[in-house]
Coordinates of C-alpha atoms and ligand atoms in Angstrom, one line a residue:
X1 CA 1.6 14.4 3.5
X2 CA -1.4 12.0 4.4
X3 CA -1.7 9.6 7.9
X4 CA -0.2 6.8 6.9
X5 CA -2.3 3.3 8.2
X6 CA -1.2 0.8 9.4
X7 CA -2.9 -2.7 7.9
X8 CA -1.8 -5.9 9.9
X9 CA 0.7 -4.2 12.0
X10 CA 2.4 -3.0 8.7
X11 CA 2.8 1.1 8.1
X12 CA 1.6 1.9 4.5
X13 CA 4.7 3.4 3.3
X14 CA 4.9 6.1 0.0
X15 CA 8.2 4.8 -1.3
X16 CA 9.2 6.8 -4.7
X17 CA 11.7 5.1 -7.3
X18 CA 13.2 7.4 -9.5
X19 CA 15.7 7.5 -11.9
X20 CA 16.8 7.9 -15.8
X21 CA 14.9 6.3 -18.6
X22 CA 15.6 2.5 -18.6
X23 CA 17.1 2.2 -15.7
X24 CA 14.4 -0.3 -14.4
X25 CA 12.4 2.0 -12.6
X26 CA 9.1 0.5 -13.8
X27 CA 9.8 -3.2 -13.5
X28 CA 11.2 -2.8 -10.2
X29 CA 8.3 -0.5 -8.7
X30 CA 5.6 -2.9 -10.1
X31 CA 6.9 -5.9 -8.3
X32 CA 7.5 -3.7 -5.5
X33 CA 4.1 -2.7 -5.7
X34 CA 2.6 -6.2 -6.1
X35 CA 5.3 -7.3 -3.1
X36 CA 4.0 -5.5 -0.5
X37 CA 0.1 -4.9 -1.8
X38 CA 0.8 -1.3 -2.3
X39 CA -0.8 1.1 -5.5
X40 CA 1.6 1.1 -8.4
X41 CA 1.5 5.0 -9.5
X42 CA 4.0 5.1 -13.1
X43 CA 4.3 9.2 -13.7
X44 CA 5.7 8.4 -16.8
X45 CA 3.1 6.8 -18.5
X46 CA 0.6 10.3 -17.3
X47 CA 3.0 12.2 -19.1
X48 CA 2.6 10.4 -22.1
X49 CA -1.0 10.2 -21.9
X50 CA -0.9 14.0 -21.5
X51 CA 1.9 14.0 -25.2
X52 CA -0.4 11.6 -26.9
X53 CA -3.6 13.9 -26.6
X54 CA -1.6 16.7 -28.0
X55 CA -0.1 14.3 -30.9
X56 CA -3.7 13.3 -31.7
X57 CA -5.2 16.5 -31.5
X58 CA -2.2 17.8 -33.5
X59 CA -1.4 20.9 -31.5
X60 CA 1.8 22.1 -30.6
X61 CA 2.2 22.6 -27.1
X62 CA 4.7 25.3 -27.7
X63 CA 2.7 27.4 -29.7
X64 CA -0.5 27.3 -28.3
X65 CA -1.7 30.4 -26.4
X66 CA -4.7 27.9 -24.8
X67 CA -2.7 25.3 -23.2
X68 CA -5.1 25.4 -19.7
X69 CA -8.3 24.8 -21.2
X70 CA -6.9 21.9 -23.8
X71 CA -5.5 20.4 -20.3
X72 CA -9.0 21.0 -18.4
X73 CA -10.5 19.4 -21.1
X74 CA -8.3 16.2 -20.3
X75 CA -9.8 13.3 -18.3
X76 CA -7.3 11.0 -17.1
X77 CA -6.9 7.6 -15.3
X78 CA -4.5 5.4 -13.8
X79 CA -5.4 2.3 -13.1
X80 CA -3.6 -1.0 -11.4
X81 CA -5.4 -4.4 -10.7
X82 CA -4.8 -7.5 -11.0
X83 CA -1.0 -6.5 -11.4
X84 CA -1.8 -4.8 -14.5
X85 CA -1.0 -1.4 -15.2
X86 CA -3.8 0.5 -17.7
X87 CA -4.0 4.3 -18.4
X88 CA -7.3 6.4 -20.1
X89 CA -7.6 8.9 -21.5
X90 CA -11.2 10.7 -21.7
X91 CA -12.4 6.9 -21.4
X92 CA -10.1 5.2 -23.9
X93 CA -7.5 2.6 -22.7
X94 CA -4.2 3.8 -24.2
X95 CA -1.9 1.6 -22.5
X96 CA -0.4 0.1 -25.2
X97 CA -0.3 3.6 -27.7
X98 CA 1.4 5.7 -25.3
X99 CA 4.6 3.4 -25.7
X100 CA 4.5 4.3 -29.2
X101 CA 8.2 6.1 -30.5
X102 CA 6.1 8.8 -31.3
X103 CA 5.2 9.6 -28.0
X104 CA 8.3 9.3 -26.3
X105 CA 10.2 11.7 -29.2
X106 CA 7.8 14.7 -28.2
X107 CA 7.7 13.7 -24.7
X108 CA 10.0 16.3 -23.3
X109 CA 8.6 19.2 -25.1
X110 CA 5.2 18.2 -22.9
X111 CA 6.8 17.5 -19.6
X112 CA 8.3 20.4 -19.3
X113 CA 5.7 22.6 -18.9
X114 CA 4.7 23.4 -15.4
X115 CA 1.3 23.5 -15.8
X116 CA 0.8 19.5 -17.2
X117 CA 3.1 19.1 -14.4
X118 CA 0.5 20.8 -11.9
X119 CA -2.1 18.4 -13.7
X120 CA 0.1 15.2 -13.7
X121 CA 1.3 15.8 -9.7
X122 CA -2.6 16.7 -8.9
X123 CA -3.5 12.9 -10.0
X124 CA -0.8 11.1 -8.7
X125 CA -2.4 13.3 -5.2
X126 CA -5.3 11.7 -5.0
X127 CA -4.0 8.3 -6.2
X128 CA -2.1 8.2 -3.4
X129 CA -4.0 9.5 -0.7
X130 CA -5.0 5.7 0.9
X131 CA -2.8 3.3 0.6
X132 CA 0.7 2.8 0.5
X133 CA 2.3 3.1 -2.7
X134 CA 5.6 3.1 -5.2
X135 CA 5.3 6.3 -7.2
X136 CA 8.3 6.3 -9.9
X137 CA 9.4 8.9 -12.3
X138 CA 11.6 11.7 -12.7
X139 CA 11.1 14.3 -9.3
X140 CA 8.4 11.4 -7.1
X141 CA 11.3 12.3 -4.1
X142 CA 11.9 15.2 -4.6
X143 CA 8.9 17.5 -5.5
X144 CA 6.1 15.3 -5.6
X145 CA 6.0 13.2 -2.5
X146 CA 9.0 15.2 -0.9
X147 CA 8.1 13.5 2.4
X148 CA 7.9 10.1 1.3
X149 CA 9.1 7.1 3.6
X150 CA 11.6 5.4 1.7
X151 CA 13.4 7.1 -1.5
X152 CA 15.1 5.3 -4.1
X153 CA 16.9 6.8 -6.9
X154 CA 17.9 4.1 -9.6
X155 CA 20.2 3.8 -12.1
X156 CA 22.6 2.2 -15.1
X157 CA 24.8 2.5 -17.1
X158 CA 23.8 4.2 -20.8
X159 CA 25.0 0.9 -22.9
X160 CA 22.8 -1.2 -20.1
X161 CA 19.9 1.1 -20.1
X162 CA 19.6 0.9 -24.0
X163 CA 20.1 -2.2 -24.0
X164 CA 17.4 -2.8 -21.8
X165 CA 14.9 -0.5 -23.6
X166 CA 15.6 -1.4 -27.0
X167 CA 14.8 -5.4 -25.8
X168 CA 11.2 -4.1 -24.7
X169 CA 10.4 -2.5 -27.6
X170 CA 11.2 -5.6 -29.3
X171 CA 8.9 -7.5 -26.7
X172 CA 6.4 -4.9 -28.7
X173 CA 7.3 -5.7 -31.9
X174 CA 8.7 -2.2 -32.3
X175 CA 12.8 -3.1 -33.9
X176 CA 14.9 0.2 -33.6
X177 CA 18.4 -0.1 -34.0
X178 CA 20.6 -0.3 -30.0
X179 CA 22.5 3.0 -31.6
X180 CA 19.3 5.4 -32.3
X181 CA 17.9 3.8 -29.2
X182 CA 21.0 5.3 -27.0
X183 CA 21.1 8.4 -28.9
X184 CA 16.9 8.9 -28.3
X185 CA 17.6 8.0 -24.4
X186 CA 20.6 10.2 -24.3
X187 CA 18.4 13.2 -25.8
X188 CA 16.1 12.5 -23.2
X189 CA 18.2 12.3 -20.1
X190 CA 19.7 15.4 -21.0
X191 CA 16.6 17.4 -21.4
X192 CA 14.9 15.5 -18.1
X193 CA 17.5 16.7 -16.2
X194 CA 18.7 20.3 -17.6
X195 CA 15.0 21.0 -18.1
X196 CA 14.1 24.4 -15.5
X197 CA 11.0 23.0 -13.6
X198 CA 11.0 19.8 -11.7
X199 CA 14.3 18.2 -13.3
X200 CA 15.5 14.9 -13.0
X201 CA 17.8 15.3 -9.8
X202 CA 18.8 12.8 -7.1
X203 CA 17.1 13.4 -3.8
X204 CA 19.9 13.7 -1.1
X205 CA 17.9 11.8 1.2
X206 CA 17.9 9.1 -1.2
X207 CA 19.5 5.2 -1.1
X208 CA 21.6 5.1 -4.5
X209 CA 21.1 2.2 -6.3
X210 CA 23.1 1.4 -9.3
X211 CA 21.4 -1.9 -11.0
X212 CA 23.9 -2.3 -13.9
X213 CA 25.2 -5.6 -12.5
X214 CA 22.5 -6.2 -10.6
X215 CA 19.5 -8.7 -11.2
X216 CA 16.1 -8.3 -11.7
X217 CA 15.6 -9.9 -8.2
X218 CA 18.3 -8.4 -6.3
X219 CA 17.1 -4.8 -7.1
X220 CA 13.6 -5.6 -5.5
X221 CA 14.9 -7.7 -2.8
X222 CA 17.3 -4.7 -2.3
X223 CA 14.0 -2.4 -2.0
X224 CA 11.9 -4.8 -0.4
X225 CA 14.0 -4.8 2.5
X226 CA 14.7 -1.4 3.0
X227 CA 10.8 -0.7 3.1
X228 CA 10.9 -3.7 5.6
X229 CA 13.3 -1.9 7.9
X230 CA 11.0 1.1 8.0
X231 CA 7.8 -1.1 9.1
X232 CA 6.6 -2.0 5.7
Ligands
DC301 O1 9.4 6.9 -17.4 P1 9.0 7.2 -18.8 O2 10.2 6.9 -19.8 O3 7.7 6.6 -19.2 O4 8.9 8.8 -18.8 C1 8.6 9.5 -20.0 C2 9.0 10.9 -19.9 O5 8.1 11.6 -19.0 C3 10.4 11.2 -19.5 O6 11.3 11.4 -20.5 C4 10.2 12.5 -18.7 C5 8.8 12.6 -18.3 N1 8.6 12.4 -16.9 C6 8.8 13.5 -16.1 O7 9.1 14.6 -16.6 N2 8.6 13.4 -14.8 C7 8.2 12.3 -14.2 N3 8.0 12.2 -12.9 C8 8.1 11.1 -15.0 C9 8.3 11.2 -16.4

């Protein structure tokens, strides 16, 4: 674990958010992230970088005998400035095609490999070797950042989460019917968290929070102040 600093008396705290698909995880860590001027690290959206090279390239990550040099011959970048999340890959921006349906169908195949895993976790490393920072995903409190200051594992209800996701893909001008949407998140919480490396688990040193009834604002005040009573 790096020293944290300390900038104007604060600590720089690594808080990690994680949680099931649409549960809020990334809204919530962003404005957590902007909150306390920390980096805003989404492991998520590496993953899917990582799927939407194999998609383009069309390989099949379970049949290929050469997984390690296609991944070496990856480049990838995670940027957030001005509040803006953006994601590259070998110098593309691919912010907006990694939310593609696409991706997120062959997602699990990709993530569940431990060596993108390695590859993935190396990155969100370095990212988060200054500052202080929200890293969310599936295992950020548990494997990645296991000594992380503040650990938050978020969640909702499936109706509430599919709800949620199928009104952002709208915001995308993706429509998918609320039923394949809860069947596609269902699929995916089951293999995120049955899958054998790194599954989706909840850290037992973590603060529970269940946002179903919750608002928007609540949730980050909720997190805002618990990072507050550790010196944020
Ligand atoms: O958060 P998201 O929906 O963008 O994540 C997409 C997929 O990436 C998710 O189904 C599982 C995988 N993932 C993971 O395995 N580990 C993480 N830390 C984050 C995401």
């Amino acid at each position: 674990m790096r020293n944290k600093t300390v900038k104007d008396g604060r600590k720089e705290l690594t808080i990690t958010i994680d949680g099931p698909a649409g549960s809020g995880k990334s809204t919530t860590a962003q404005k957590v992230a902007q909150a306390l001027d920390y980096q805003y690290l989404d492991s998520g959206a590496l993953y899917r970088v990582i799927t939407l090279y194999f998609l383009r390239g069309n390989i099949d990550i379970e049949a290929t005998s050469d997984l390690q040099r296609f991944l070496d011959a990856i480049s990838l970048d995670m940027r957030y400035e001005k509040n803006q999340l953006s994601v590259w890959l070998n110098g593309d921006n691919v912010t907006d095609q990694i939310r593609a349906p696409r991706v997120s169908s062959e997602i699990s195949s990709v993530a569940a490999d431990n060596r993108v895993r390695k590859k993935v976790n190396e990155i969100l490393h370095r990212l988060a070797r200054k500052n202080g920072c929200v890293a969310e995903g599936r295992d950020m409190g548990s494997v990645v950042f296991p000594n992380a200051d503040l650990k938050i594992y978020m969640s909702a209800s499936l109706e509430e989460r599919s709800r949620r996701r199928q009104k952002q893909l709208d915001e995308k001008g993706i429509h998918t019917k609320q039923k394949k949407v809860k069947t596609e998140l269902e699929k995916r919480d089951l293999k995120d968290s049955t899958r054998e490396h790194d599954p989706l688990i909840r850290p037992e040193d973590s603060v529970y929070l269940d946002n179903s009834s919750m608002s928007f604002d609540e949730q980050v005040q909720f997190i805002i102040d618990l990072a507050r009573q550790r010196g944020a």
